[in-house]
Tab-separated table of C-alpha atoms (C1' of nucleotides) in Angstrom:
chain	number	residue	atom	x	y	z
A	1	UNK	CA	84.166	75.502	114.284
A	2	UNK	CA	84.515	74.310	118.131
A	3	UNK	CA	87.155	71.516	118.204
A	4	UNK	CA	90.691	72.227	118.158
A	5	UNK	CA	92.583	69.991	114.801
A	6	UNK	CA	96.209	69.703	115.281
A	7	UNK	CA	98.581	72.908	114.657
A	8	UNK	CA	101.237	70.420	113.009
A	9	UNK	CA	100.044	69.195	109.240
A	10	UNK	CA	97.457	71.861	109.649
A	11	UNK	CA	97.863	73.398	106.161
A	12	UNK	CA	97.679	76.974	107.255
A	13	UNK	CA	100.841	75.816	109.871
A	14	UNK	CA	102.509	74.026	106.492
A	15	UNK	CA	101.965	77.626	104.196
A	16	UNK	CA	103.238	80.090	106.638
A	17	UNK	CA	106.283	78.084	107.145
A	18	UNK	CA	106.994	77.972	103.836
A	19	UNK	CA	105.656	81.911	102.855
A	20	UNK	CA	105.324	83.424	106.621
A	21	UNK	CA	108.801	85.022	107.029
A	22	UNK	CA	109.018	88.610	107.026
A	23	UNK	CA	108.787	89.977	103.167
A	24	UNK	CA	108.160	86.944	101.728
A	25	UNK	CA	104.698	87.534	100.752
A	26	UNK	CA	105.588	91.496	99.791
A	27	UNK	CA	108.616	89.509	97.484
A	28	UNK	CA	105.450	87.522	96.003
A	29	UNK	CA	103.132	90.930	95.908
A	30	UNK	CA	106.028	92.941	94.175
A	31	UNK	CA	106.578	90.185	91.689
A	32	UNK	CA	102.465	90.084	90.943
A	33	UNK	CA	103.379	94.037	90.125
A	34	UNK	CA	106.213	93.017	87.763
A	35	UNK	CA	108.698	93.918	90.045
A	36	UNK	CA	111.001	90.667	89.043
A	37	UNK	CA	114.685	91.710	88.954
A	38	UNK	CA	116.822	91.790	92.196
A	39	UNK	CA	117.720	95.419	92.139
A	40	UNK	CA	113.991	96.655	91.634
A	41	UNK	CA	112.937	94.276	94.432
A	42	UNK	CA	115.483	95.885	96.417
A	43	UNK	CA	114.784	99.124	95.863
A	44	UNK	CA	111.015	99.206	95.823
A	45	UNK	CA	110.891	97.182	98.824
A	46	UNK	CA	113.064	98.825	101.020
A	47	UNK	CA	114.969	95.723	101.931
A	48	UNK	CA	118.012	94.751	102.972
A	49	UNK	CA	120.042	92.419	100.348
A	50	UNK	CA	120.737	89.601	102.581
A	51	UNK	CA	117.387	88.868	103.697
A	52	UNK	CA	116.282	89.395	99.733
A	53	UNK	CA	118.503	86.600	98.918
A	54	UNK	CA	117.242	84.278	101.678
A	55	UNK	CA	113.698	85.073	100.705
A	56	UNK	CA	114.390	84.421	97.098
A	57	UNK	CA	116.501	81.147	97.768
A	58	UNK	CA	113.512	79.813	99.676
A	59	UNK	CA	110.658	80.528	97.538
A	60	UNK	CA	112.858	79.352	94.684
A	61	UNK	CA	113.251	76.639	96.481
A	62	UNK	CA	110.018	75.938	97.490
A	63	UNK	CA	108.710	75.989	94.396
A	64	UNK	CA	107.082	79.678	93.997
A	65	UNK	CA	109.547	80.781	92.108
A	66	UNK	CA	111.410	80.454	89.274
A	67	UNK	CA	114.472	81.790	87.763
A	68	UNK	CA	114.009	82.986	84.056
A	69	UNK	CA	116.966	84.593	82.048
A	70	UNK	CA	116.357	87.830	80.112
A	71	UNK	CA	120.363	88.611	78.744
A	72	UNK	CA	123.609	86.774	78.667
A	73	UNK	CA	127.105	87.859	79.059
A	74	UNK	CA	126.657	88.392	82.338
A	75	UNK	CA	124.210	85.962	82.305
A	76	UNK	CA	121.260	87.888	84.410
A	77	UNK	CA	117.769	86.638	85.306
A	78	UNK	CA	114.597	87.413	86.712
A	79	UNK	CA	112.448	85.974	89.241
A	80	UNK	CA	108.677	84.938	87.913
A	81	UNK	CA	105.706	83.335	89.461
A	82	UNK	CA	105.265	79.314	89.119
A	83	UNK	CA	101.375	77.874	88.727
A	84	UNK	CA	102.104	77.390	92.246
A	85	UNK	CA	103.127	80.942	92.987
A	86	UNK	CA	100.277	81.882	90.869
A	87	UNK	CA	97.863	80.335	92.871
A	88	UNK	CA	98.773	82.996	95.862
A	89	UNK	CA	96.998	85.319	94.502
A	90	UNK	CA	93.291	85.143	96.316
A	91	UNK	CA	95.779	85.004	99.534
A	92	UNK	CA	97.028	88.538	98.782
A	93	UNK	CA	93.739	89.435	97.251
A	94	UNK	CA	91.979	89.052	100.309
A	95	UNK	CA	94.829	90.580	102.204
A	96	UNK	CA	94.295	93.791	100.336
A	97	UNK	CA	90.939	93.695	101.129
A	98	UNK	CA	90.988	93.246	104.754
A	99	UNK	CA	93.791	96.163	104.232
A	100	UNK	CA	91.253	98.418	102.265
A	101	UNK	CA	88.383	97.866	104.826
A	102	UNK	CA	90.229	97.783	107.858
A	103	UNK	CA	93.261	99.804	108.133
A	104	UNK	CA	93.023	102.477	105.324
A	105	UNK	CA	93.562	106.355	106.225
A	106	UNK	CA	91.427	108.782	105.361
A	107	UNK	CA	92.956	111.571	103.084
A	108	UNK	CA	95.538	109.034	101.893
A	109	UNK	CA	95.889	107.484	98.170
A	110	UNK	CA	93.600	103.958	98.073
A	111	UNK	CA	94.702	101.216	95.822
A	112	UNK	CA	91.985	99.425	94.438
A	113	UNK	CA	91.275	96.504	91.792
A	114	UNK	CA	89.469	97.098	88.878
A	115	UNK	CA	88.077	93.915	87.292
A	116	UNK	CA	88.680	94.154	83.661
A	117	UNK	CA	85.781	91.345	82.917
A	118	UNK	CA	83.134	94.156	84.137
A	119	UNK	CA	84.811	97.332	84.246
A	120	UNK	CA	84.399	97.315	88.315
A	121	UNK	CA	86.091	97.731	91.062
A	122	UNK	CA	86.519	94.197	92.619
A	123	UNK	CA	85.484	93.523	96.006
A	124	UNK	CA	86.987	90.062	96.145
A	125	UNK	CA	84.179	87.850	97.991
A	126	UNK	CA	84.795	84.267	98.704
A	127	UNK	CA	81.963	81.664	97.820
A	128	UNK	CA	81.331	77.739	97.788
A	129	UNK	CA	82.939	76.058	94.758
A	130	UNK	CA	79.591	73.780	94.769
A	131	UNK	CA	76.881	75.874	95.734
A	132	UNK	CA	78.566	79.247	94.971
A	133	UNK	CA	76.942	81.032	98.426
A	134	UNK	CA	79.131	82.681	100.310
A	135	UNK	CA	81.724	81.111	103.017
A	136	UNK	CA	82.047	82.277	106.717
A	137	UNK	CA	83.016	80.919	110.209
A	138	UNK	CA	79.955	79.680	111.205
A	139	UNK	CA	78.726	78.187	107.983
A	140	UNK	CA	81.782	75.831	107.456
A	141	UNK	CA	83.162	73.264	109.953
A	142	UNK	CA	86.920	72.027	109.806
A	143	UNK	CA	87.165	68.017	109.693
A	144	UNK	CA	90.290	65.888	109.112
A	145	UNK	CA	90.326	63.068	106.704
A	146	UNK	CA	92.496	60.160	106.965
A	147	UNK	CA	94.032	59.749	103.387
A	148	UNK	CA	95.467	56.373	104.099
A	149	UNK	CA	97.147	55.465	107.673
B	1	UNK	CA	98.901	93.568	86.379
B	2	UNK	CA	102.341	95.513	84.706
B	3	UNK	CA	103.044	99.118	87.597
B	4	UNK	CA	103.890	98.639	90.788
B	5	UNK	CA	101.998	100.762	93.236
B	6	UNK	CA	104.286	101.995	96.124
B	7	UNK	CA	104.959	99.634	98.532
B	8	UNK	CA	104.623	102.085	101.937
B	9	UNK	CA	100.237	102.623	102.258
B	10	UNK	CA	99.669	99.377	99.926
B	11	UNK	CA	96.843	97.323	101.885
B	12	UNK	CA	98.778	94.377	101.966
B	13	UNK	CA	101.694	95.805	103.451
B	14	UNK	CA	99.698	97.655	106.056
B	15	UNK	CA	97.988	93.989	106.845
B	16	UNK	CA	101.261	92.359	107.156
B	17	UNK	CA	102.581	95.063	109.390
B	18	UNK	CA	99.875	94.431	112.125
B	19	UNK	CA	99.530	90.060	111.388
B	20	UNK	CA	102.439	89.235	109.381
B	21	UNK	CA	104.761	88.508	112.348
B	22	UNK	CA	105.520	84.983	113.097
B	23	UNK	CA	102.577	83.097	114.912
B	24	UNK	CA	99.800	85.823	114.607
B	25	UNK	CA	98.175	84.344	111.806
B	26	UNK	CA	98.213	80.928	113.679
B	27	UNK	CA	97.630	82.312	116.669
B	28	UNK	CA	94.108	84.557	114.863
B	29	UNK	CA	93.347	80.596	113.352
B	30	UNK	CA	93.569	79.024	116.749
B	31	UNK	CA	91.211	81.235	117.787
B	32	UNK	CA	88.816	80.593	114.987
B	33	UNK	CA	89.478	76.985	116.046
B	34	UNK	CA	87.865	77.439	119.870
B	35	UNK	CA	91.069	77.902	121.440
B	36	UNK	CA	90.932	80.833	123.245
B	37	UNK	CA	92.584	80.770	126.680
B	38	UNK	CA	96.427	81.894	127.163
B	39	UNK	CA	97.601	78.553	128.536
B	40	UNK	CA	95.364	76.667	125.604
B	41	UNK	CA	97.055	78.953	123.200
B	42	UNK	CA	100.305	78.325	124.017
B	43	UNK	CA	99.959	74.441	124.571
B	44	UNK	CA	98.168	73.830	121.420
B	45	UNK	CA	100.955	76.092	119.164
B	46	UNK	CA	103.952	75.901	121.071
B	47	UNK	CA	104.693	79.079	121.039
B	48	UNK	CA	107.223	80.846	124.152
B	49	UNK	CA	104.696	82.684	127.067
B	50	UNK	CA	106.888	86.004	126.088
B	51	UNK	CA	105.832	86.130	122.368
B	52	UNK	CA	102.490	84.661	122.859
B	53	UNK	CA	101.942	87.485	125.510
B	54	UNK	CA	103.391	90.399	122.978
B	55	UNK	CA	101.334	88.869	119.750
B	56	UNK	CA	97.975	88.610	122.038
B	57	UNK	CA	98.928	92.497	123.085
B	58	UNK	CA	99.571	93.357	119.923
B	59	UNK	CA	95.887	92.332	118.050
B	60	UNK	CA	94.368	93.373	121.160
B	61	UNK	CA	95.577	97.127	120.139
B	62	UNK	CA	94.818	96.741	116.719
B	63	UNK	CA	91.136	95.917	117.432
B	64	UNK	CA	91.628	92.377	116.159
B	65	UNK	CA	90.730	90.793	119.361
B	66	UNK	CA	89.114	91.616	122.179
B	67	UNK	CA	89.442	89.946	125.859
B	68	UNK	CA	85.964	88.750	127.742
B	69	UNK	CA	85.716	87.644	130.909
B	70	UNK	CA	84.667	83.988	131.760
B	71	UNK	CA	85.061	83.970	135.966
B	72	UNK	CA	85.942	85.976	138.276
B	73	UNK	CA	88.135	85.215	141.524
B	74	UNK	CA	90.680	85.150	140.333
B	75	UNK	CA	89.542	87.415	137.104
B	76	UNK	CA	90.070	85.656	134.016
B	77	UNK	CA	89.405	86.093	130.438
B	78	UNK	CA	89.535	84.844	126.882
B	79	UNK	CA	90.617	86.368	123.405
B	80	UNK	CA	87.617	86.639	121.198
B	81	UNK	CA	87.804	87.958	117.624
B	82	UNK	CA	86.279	91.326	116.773
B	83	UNK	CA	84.015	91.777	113.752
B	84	UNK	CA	87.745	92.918	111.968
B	85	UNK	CA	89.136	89.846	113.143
B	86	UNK	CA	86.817	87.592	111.993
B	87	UNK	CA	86.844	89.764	108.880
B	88	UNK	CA	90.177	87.976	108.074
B	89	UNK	CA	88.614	84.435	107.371
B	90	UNK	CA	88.738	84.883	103.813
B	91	UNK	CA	92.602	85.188	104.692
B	92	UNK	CA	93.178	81.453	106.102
B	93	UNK	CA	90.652	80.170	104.241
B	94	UNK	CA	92.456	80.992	101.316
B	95	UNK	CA	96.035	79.866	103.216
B	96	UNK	CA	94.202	76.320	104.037
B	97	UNK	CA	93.293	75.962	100.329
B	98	UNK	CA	96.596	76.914	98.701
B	99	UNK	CA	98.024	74.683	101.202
B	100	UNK	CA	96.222	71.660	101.058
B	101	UNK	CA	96.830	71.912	97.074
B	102	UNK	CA	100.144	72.526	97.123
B	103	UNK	CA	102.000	71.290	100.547
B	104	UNK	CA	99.068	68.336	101.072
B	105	UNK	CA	101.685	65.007	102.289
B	106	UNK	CA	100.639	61.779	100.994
B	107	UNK	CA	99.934	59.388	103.290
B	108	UNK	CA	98.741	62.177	105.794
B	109	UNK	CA	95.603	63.409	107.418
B	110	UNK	CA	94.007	66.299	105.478
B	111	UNK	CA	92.248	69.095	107.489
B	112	UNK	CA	89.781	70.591	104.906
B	113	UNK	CA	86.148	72.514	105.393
B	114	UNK	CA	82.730	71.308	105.152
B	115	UNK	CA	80.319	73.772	103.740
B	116	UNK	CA	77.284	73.394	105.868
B	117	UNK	CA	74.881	75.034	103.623
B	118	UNK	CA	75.495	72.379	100.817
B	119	UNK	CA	77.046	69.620	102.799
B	120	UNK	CA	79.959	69.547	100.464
B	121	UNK	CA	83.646	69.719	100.782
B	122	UNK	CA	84.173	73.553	100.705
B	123	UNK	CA	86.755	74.546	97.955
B	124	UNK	CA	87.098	78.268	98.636
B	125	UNK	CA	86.344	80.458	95.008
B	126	UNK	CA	87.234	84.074	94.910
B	127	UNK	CA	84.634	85.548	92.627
B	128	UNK	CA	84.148	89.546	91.923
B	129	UNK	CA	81.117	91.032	94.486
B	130	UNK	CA	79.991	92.640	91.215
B	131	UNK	CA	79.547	90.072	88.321
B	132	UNK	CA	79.754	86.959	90.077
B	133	UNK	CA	83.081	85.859	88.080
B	134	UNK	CA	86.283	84.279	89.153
B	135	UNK	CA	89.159	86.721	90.348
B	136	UNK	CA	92.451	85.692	88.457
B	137	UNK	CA	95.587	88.050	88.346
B	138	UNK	CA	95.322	88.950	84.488
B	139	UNK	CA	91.184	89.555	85.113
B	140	UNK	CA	92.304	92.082	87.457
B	141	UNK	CA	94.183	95.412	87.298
B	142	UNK	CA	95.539	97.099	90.418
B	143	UNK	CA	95.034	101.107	90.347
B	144	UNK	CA	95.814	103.914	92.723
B	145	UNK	CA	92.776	106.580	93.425
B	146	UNK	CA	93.178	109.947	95.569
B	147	UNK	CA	90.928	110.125	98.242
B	148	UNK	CA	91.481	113.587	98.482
B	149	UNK	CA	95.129	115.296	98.622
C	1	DA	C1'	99.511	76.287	157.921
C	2	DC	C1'	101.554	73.849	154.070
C	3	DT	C1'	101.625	71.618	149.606
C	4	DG	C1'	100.215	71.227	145.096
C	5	DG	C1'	97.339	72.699	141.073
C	6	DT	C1'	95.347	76.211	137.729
C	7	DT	C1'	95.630	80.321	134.921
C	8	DA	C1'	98.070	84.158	133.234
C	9	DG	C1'	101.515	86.101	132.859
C	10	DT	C1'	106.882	88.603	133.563
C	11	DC	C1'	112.036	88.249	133.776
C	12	DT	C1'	116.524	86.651	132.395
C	13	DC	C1'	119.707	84.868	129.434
C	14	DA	C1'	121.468	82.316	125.227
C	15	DT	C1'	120.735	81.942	120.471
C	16	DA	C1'	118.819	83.253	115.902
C	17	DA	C1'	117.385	86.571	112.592
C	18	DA	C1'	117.351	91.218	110.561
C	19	DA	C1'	119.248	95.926	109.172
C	20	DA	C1'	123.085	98.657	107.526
C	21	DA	C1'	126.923	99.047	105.108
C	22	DA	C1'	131.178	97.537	102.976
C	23	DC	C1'	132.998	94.324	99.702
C	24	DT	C1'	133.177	90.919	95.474
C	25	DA	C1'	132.412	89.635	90.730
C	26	DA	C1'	131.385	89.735	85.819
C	27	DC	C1'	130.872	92.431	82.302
C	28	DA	C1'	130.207	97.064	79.256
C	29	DA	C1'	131.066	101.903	78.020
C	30	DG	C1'	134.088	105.673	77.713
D	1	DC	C1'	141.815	101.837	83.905
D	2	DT	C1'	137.862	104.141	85.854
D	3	DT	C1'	132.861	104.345	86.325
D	4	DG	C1'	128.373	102.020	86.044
D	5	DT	C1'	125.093	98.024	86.242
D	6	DT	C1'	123.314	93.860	88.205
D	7	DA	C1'	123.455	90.433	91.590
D	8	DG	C1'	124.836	89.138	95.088
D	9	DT	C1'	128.235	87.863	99.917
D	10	DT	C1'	130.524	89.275	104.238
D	11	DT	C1'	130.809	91.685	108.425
D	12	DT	C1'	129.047	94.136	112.263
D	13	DT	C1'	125.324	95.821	115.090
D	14	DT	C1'	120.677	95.609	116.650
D	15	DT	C1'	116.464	93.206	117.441
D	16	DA	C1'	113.577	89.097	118.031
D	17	DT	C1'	112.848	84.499	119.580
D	18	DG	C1'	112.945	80.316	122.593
D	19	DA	C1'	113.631	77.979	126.971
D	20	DG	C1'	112.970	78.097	131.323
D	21	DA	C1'	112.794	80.166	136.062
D	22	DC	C1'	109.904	83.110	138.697
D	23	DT	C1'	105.577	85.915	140.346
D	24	DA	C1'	100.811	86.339	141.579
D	25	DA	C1'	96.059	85.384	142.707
D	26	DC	C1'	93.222	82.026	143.876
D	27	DC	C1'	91.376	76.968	145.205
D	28	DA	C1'	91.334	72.189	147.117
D	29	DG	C1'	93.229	68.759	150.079
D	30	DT	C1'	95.493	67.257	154.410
DNA sequence: ACTGGTTAGTCTCATAAAAAAACTAACAAG
DNA sequence: CTTGTTAGTTTTTTTATGAGACTAACCAGT
């Protein structure tokens, strides 16, 4: 990758403005945990209320999201995952990877993935959806299409 | 994926402590890109001097990037990526892809990655390191182990 | 010697966002 | 009619960000 493509409509500039604010991808981890209701976000997060509500208002709103009700009278809700919100899990997944290899302690408690289709623990590795090698820097080059105009 | 590990030591809260504050990620991308030089930096993202100056600081002490010198008289340098900070392509590869799937604009010009080994249009897959298989959030079960105490 | 240009910042100040904590609201149990 | 639960909003204080002026080391031109 040598040349430069534009940071505006580039679509890691369009994701983190939509999921880039502080906590909004721990909101999304925590609800991948089954953390979903607005007191155990709170709490397990360690965050204050306001910016929970601003976080949850824009995810909602951008489509991540979605508000599901579990009891009336009060009418309460939790927050669950869209297909869209879903599909944010290889971002955390290789997060927590980076995390594992890069920045864990020694003599601390590791959390780790098992992968229940072979009983292992998953080292999340990112391959070629056509040739199914594996993808790095120098074996990919960035390119922009024109879709129309 | 049903108990939530605690938040404080979880890998992806430790990632997002040292790259999850606004521009780092775009700034680690840019890099990725070519762009390497302060002023380039903050011309192509524009970014302020001051927080481009405390983000570079900041992945410079936490071994993402590394300054090398290209002149001297005056002395200059440019950011380079350590092997950890290339370590987190997997990261924006996987931002790019949910991105141009789920934020993509009609009518726009589409930045996606072509696999050089195959020629195609890359479409990052997260498979597990040990069977080969796709990663998906119910394949996958996220457990705790004690390193030692 | 003086002026302007390049690169890489720092400093200052106005505005925006976040943390902490008090307050509201709808209901249920005792 | 008081306490507890859940889900917030409001207010105040602290911190971060953005815009822009300023510094500093050098070079090239006149």
């Amino acid at each position: 990758m040598e040349t430069a493509p534009p940071h505006d409509g580039c679509p890691v500039t369009r994701t983190l403005d939509l999921i880039g604010e502080r906590w909004s991808l721990l909101i999304i981890r925590d609800i991948f945990y089954g953390v979903r209701r607005f007191d155990a976000l709170q709490h397990h997060l360690g965050i204050s209320k306001k910016v929970l509500s601003c976080r949850l208002a824009r995810l909602l709103q951008g489509g991540i999201l979605k508000k599901v009700p579990y009891q009336q009278k009060p009418e309460r809700f939790e927050y669950r995952l869209t297909q869209k919100g879903r599909d944010l899990f290889p971002v955390l997944l290789t997060m927590m990877r980076w995390g594992n290899r890069w920045l864990a302690e020694k003599n601390e408690s590791h959390l780790h993935l098992k992968h229940l289709g072979c009983g292992e623990v998953a080292e999340p590795k990112l391959v070629c959806s056509h040739c199914e090698k594996p993808l790095s820097p120098a074996s990919v080059r960035a390119e922009t299409s024109n879709s129309s105009g």
